[in-house]
mmCIF file of C-alpha atoms in Angstrom:
data_model
loop_
_atom_site.group_PDB
_atom_site.id
_atom_site.type_symbol
_atom_site.label_atom_id
_atom_site.label_comp_id
_atom_site.label_asym_id
_atom_site.label_seq_id
_atom_site.Cartn_x
_atom_site.Cartn_y
_atom_site.Cartn_z
ATOM 1 C CA GLY A 6 -9.324 -14.943 1.690
ATOM 2 C CA GLN A 7 -9.940 -11.342 0.765
ATOM 3 C CA ASN A 8 -12.196 -9.930 -1.947
ATOM 4 C CA ILE A 9 -12.270 -6.195 -2.613
ATOM 5 C CA ASP A 10 -14.480 -4.492 -5.185
ATOM 6 C CA GLN A 11 -14.191 -0.846 -6.219
ATOM 7 C CA PRO A 12 -14.791 0.912 -9.551
ATOM 8 C CA THR A 13 -11.856 0.875 -11.912
ATOM 9 C CA GLU A 14 -12.171 4.455 -13.099
ATOM 10 C CA MET A 15 -14.147 7.605 -12.321
ATOM 11 C CA THR A 16 -14.203 11.090 -13.766
ATOM 12 C CA ALA A 17 -15.344 14.206 -11.939
ATOM 13 C CA THR A 18 -15.237 17.953 -12.444
ATOM 14 C CA GLU A 19 -13.032 20.357 -10.552
ATOM 15 C CA GLY A 20 -14.900 21.805 -7.569
ATOM 16 C CA ALA A 21 -17.409 18.956 -7.463
ATOM 17 C CA ILE A 22 -17.915 16.112 -4.971
ATOM 18 C CA VAL A 23 -17.134 12.487 -5.750
ATOM 19 C CA GLN A 24 -17.811 9.312 -3.788
ATOM 20 C CA ILE A 25 -15.690 6.209 -4.331
ATOM 21 C CA ASN A 26 -17.347 3.037 -3.091
ATOM 22 C CA CYS A 27 -15.700 -0.121 -1.887
ATOM 23 C CA THR A 28 -17.149 -3.449 -0.838
ATOM 24 C CA TYR A 29 -15.069 -6.139 0.736
ATOM 25 C CA GLN A 30 -15.246 -9.661 2.040
ATOM 26 C CA THR A 31 -12.470 -10.494 4.396
ATOM 27 C CA SER A 32 -11.468 -12.606 7.349
ATOM 28 C CA GLY A 33 -9.884 -11.184 10.459
ATOM 29 C CA PHE A 34 -11.094 -7.653 9.759
ATOM 30 C CA ASN A 35 -9.874 -4.901 12.103
ATOM 31 C CA GLY A 36 -10.509 -1.748 10.103
ATOM 32 C CA LEU A 37 -10.405 -0.205 6.668
ATOM 33 C CA PHE A 38 -7.780 2.033 5.112
ATOM 34 C CA TRP A 39 -7.893 4.392 2.182
ATOM 35 C CA TYR A 40 -4.692 5.315 0.407
ATOM 36 C CA GLN A 41 -3.997 7.762 -2.393
ATOM 37 C CA GLN A 42 -1.505 6.897 -5.108
ATOM 38 C CA HIS A 43 -0.410 9.345 -7.769
ATOM 39 C CA ALA A 44 0.897 7.836 -10.991
ATOM 40 C CA GLY A 45 4.420 6.522 -10.565
ATOM 41 C CA GLU A 46 4.518 7.255 -6.854
ATOM 42 C CA ALA A 47 4.090 5.309 -3.633
ATOM 43 C CA PRO A 48 0.706 5.205 -1.873
ATOM 44 C CA THR A 49 0.115 7.716 0.901
ATOM 45 C CA PHE A 50 -2.143 7.149 3.874
ATOM 46 C CA LEU A 51 -5.487 8.980 3.858
ATOM 47 C CA SER A 52 -7.732 7.452 6.489
ATOM 48 C CA TYR A 53 -8.416 4.530 8.761
ATOM 49 C CA ASN A 54 -11.902 3.567 9.947
ATOM 50 C CA VAL A 55 -12.324 1.100 12.768
ATOM 51 C CA LEU A 56 -15.844 1.943 13.923
ATOM 52 C CA ASP A 57 -18.982 2.338 11.836
ATOM 53 C CA GLY A 58 -19.763 5.825 10.683
ATOM 54 C CA LEU A 59 -18.289 8.801 8.942
ATOM 55 C CA GLU A 60 -14.910 10.322 9.727
ATOM 56 C CA GLU A 61 -14.118 13.704 8.270
ATOM 57 C CA LYS A 62 -10.657 15.036 7.629
ATOM 58 C CA GLY A 63 -10.651 18.275 5.714
ATOM 59 C CA ARG A 64 -11.896 17.788 2.172
ATOM 60 C CA PHE A 65 -11.776 14.007 2.554
ATOM 61 C CA SER A 66 -14.231 11.870 4.511
ATOM 62 C CA SER A 67 -14.412 8.121 4.873
ATOM 63 C CA PHE A 68 -17.360 5.965 5.870
ATOM 64 C CA LEU A 69 -17.498 2.397 7.126
ATOM 65 C CA SER A 70 -20.269 -0.127 7.666
ATOM 66 C CA ARG A 71 -18.741 -3.272 9.126
ATOM 67 C CA SER A 72 -21.972 -5.267 8.976
ATOM 68 C CA LYS A 73 -22.370 -4.532 5.260
ATOM 69 C CA GLY A 74 -18.705 -4.857 4.327
ATOM 70 C CA TYR A 75 -18.936 -1.428 2.742
ATOM 71 C CA SER A 76 -16.913 1.741 2.765
ATOM 72 C CA TYR A 77 -16.710 4.910 0.757
ATOM 73 C CA LEU A 78 -14.306 7.777 0.365
ATOM 74 C CA LEU A 79 -15.849 11.183 -0.201
ATOM 75 C CA LEU A 80 -13.811 13.937 -1.795
ATOM 76 C CA LYS A 81 -15.203 17.461 -1.700
ATOM 77 C CA GLU A 82 -14.195 20.610 -3.585
ATOM 78 C CA LEU A 83 -12.198 18.542 -6.030
ATOM 79 C CA GLN A 84 -8.883 19.929 -7.200
ATOM 80 C CA MET A 85 -6.822 18.901 -10.209
ATOM 81 C CA LYS A 86 -4.176 17.489 -7.875
ATOM 82 C CA ASP A 87 -6.748 14.966 -6.610
ATOM 83 C CA SER A 88 -6.339 13.058 -9.869
ATOM 84 C CA ALA A 89 -4.877 9.794 -8.608
ATOM 85 C CA SER A 90 -5.747 6.214 -7.782
ATOM 86 C CA TYR A 91 -7.562 5.602 -4.509
ATOM 87 C CA LEU A 92 -6.921 2.252 -2.866
ATOM 88 C CA CYS A 93 -9.413 0.611 -0.541
ATOM 89 C CA ALA A 94 -7.613 -1.656 1.914
ATOM 90 C CA PRO A 95 -9.235 -3.783 4.628
ATOM 91 C CA GLY A 96 -6.799 -4.477 7.437
ATOM 92 C CA GLY A 97 -6.359 -7.513 9.583
ATOM 93 C CA TYR A 98 -3.821 -8.569 12.166
ATOM 94 C CA GLN A 99 -0.411 -7.418 10.952
ATOM 95 C CA LYS A 100 -1.517 -7.277 7.316
ATOM 96 C CA VAL A 101 -3.479 -5.057 4.969
ATOM 97 C CA THR A 102 -4.958 -6.214 1.677
ATOM 98 C CA PHE A 103 -5.087 -3.646 -1.089
ATOM 99 C CA GLY A 104 -7.690 -3.438 -3.815
ATOM 100 C CA THR A 105 -6.665 -2.614 -7.367
ATOM 101 C CA GLY A 106 -7.789 0.958 -6.805
ATOM 102 C CA THR A 107 -10.070 3.491 -8.447
ATOM 103 C CA LYS A 108 -8.382 5.814 -10.894
ATOM 104 C CA LEU A 109 -9.961 9.236 -10.494
ATOM 105 C CA GLN A 110 -9.570 11.834 -13.198
ATOM 106 C CA VAL A 111 -10.479 15.409 -12.304
ATOM 107 C CA ILE A 112 -11.312 17.546 -15.319
ATOM 108 C CA PRO A 113 -11.601 21.362 -15.527
ATOM 109 C CA SER B 12 9.952 11.951 12.634
ATOM 110 C CA GLN B 13 10.106 8.649 10.839
ATOM 111 C CA THR B 14 11.450 8.243 7.326
ATOM 112 C CA ILE B 15 11.769 5.268 5.051
ATOM 113 C CA HIS B 16 14.361 4.910 2.323
ATOM 114 C CA GLN B 17 14.574 2.580 -0.634
ATOM 115 C CA TRP B 18 17.247 2.154 -3.229
ATOM 116 C CA PRO B 19 17.848 2.089 -6.002
ATOM 117 C CA ALA B 20 14.994 4.154 -7.403
ATOM 118 C CA THR B 21 15.198 2.496 -10.806
ATOM 119 C CA LEU B 22 16.862 -0.714 -11.927
ATOM 120 C CA VAL B 23 17.181 -2.476 -15.273
ATOM 121 C CA GLN B 24 18.413 -6.045 -15.021
ATOM 122 C CA PRO B 25 18.803 -8.927 -17.485
ATOM 123 C CA VAL B 26 16.856 -12.139 -17.036
ATOM 124 C CA GLY B 27 18.750 -14.581 -14.845
ATOM 125 C CA SER B 28 20.710 -11.934 -12.966
ATOM 126 C CA PRO B 29 20.562 -11.555 -9.166
ATOM 127 C CA LEU B 30 18.651 -8.844 -7.336
ATOM 128 C CA SER B 31 19.081 -7.003 -4.069
ATOM 129 C CA LEU B 32 16.766 -4.178 -3.034
ATOM 130 C CA GLU B 33 17.288 -2.448 0.264
ATOM 131 C CA CYS B 34 14.904 -0.642 2.565
ATOM 132 C CA THR B 35 15.756 1.179 5.772
ATOM 133 C CA VAL B 36 13.622 3.007 8.291
ATOM 134 C CA GLU B 37 14.741 5.832 10.545
ATOM 135 C CA GLY B 38 13.191 7.360 13.631
ATOM 136 C CA THR B 39 11.468 4.318 15.043
ATOM 137 C CA SER B 40 12.355 1.016 16.624
ATOM 138 C CA ASN B 41 10.994 -2.486 16.151
ATOM 139 C CA PRO B 42 8.790 -1.582 13.188
ATOM 140 C CA ASN B 43 6.846 -4.109 11.186
ATOM 141 C CA LEU B 44 8.266 -4.165 7.666
ATOM 142 C CA TYR B 45 6.642 -5.145 4.392
ATOM 143 C CA TRP B 46 7.597 -5.741 0.758
ATOM 144 C CA TYR B 47 4.948 -5.239 -1.927
ATOM 145 C CA ARG B 48 5.021 -5.523 -5.686
ATOM 146 C CA GLN B 49 2.787 -3.592 -8.016
ATOM 147 C CA ALA B 50 2.744 -4.757 -11.614
ATOM 148 C CA ALA B 51 1.653 -2.302 -14.295
ATOM 149 C CA GLY B 52 -2.068 -1.587 -13.919
ATOM 150 C CA ARG B 53 -2.379 -4.021 -11.051
ATOM 151 C CA GLY B 54 -2.965 -3.791 -7.327
ATOM 152 C CA LEU B 55 -0.419 -4.052 -4.553
ATOM 153 C CA GLN B 56 0.626 -7.610 -3.873
ATOM 154 C CA LEU B 57 2.100 -8.358 -0.459
ATOM 155 C CA LEU B 58 5.276 -10.397 -0.876
ATOM 156 C CA PHE B 59 6.834 -10.561 2.602
ATOM 157 C CA TYR B 60 6.387 -9.076 6.015
ATOM 158 C CA SER B 61 8.504 -9.093 9.147
ATOM 159 C CA VAL B 62 7.693 -8.369 12.780
ATOM 160 C CA GLY B 63 11.278 -8.592 14.003
ATOM 161 C CA ILE B 64 14.906 -9.363 13.184
ATOM 162 C CA GLY B 65 15.201 -12.659 11.371
ATOM 163 C CA GLN B 66 11.417 -13.152 11.304
ATOM 164 C CA ILE B 67 10.073 -13.305 7.758
ATOM 165 C CA SER B 68 6.630 -14.375 6.568
ATOM 166 C CA SER B 69 6.179 -15.141 2.897
ATOM 167 C CA GLU B 70 2.839 -14.489 1.284
ATOM 168 C CA VAL B 71 3.410 -15.690 -2.255
ATOM 169 C CA PRO B 72 5.665 -18.549 -3.340
ATOM 170 C CA GLN B 73 8.112 -17.293 -5.941
ATOM 171 C CA ASN B 74 11.782 -16.909 -6.719
ATOM 172 C CA LEU B 75 12.152 -13.952 -4.353
ATOM 173 C CA SER B 76 13.349 -13.985 -0.750
ATOM 174 C CA ALA B 77 13.570 -11.435 2.031
ATOM 175 C CA SER B 78 15.858 -10.907 4.982
ATOM 176 C CA ARG B 79 15.942 -8.615 7.970
ATOM 177 C CA PRO B 80 19.514 -8.513 9.247
ATOM 178 C CA GLN B 81 18.928 -5.457 11.441
ATOM 179 C CA ASP B 82 15.919 -3.981 13.209
ATOM 180 C CA ARG B 83 15.327 -1.267 10.623
ATOM 181 C CA GLN B 84 16.680 -2.925 7.508
ATOM 182 C CA PHE B 85 14.701 -5.077 5.111
ATOM 183 C CA ILE B 86 16.219 -6.632 1.993
ATOM 184 C CA LEU B 87 14.498 -8.221 -0.994
ATOM 185 C CA SER B 88 16.589 -10.617 -3.046
ATOM 186 C CA SER B 89 16.522 -12.986 -5.957
ATOM 187 C CA LYS B 90 19.165 -15.364 -7.273
ATOM 188 C CA LYS B 91 17.788 -15.365 -10.833
ATOM 189 C CA LEU B 92 15.347 -12.773 -12.085
ATOM 190 C CA LEU B 93 12.446 -13.648 -14.371
ATOM 191 C CA LEU B 94 10.699 -11.379 -16.844
ATOM 192 C CA SER B 95 7.612 -11.561 -14.636
ATOM 193 C CA ASP B 96 9.571 -9.980 -11.767
ATOM 194 C CA SER B 97 9.315 -6.586 -13.455
ATOM 195 C CA GLY B 98 7.260 -4.119 -11.450
ATOM 196 C CA PHE B 99 7.203 -1.417 -8.849
ATOM 197 C CA TYR B 100 8.572 -2.678 -5.530
ATOM 198 C CA LEU B 101 7.434 -0.890 -2.429
ATOM 199 C CA CYS B 102 8.708 -1.212 1.096
ATOM 200 C CA ALA B 103 6.436 -0.150 3.936
ATOM 201 C CA TRP B 104 6.635 0.058 7.703
ATOM 202 C CA SER B 105 4.084 0.189 10.459
ATOM 203 C CA PRO B 106 4.507 0.977 14.156
ATOM 204 C CA SER B 107 4.653 -2.121 16.296
ATOM 205 C CA THR B 108 2.034 -0.545 18.563
ATOM 206 C CA ARG B 109 -0.356 0.130 15.703
ATOM 207 C CA ARG B 110 0.408 -2.601 13.299
ATOM 208 C CA GLU B 111 -1.913 -1.864 10.473
ATOM 209 C CA THR B 112 -1.222 1.743 9.500
ATOM 210 C CA GLN B 113 1.472 1.381 6.891
ATOM 211 C CA TYR B 114 3.723 4.055 5.489
ATOM 212 C CA PHE B 115 5.408 3.495 2.167
ATOM 213 C CA GLY B 116 8.865 4.207 0.864
ATOM 214 C CA PRO B 117 9.390 5.850 -2.537
ATOM 215 C CA GLY B 118 9.643 2.518 -4.334
ATOM 216 C CA THR B 119 12.020 0.850 -6.776
ATOM 217 C CA ARG B 120 11.001 0.466 -10.383
ATOM 218 C CA LEU B 121 12.480 -2.794 -11.702
ATOM 219 C CA LEU B 122 12.559 -3.708 -15.366
ATOM 220 C CA VAL B 123 13.777 -7.173 -16.272
ATOM 221 C CA LEU B 124 14.799 -7.579 -19.910
#
C-alpha cells in the first residue's frame, strides 16, 4: 500500500521562501511528483524526481531522498498566485498515488 | 501539442439517475488514461486506468464503471448515482513512453442531490 504524509496547511509571506515536506511509504516506487492545484481547478505538473538530490526549476525546486522516503518542494520569492494546494505523489509502474496535499496561503 | 478535454464542466444529477462523463485526448496516440475523483477537502482517488482500447483496471470497487471505446476516448459511467458520488472528477493522460507523468483535464464537478 501507499502512505503519504505532508502538512495540511502552511502560511507564508509574499517574497519569502517556503519548504513543503513530504514523507512516503510505498511499494514499487519509481519517482516522486509534485503537482500544484489551485482551488476549483485541476492539478498541474510541477516536478518529477527520480534520482536523489535537488532539482531546480525557476523559483521551484524539489528534493528527493529515496532511502529516507522523503521529499520536499521549495518555493522561493513567493508570489500571491502561489497560493494553492501542493500535492506530493509517489509514482510506481503505470500509477501515481496522490497525497491529500498541503494548502499554502501566501499573505502580503 | 497535446490537449485533454472533459465534459460537461458541471453536472447536477438526482440520486438514482445514470451518469456518463467523457474525456478525450488530442495530439498523442496510445496514451495511458486515468479517472480520478476528488471529494471536497480530500485527496485524489484513482478510480480507473487504461493502457489501451478495451483495457480497464479498476482501483476501487463501487457503482462506477469505465470504458475505452477508442484510443483517445475514456468514459466514466454509472447506472444509478449515489449521494456519495458527488465530487470533482478528473481525467488524466500520460505518454505511453513515460507512463507516470500525468496531465489532467479541466475536470467535471458532479453534484448528486
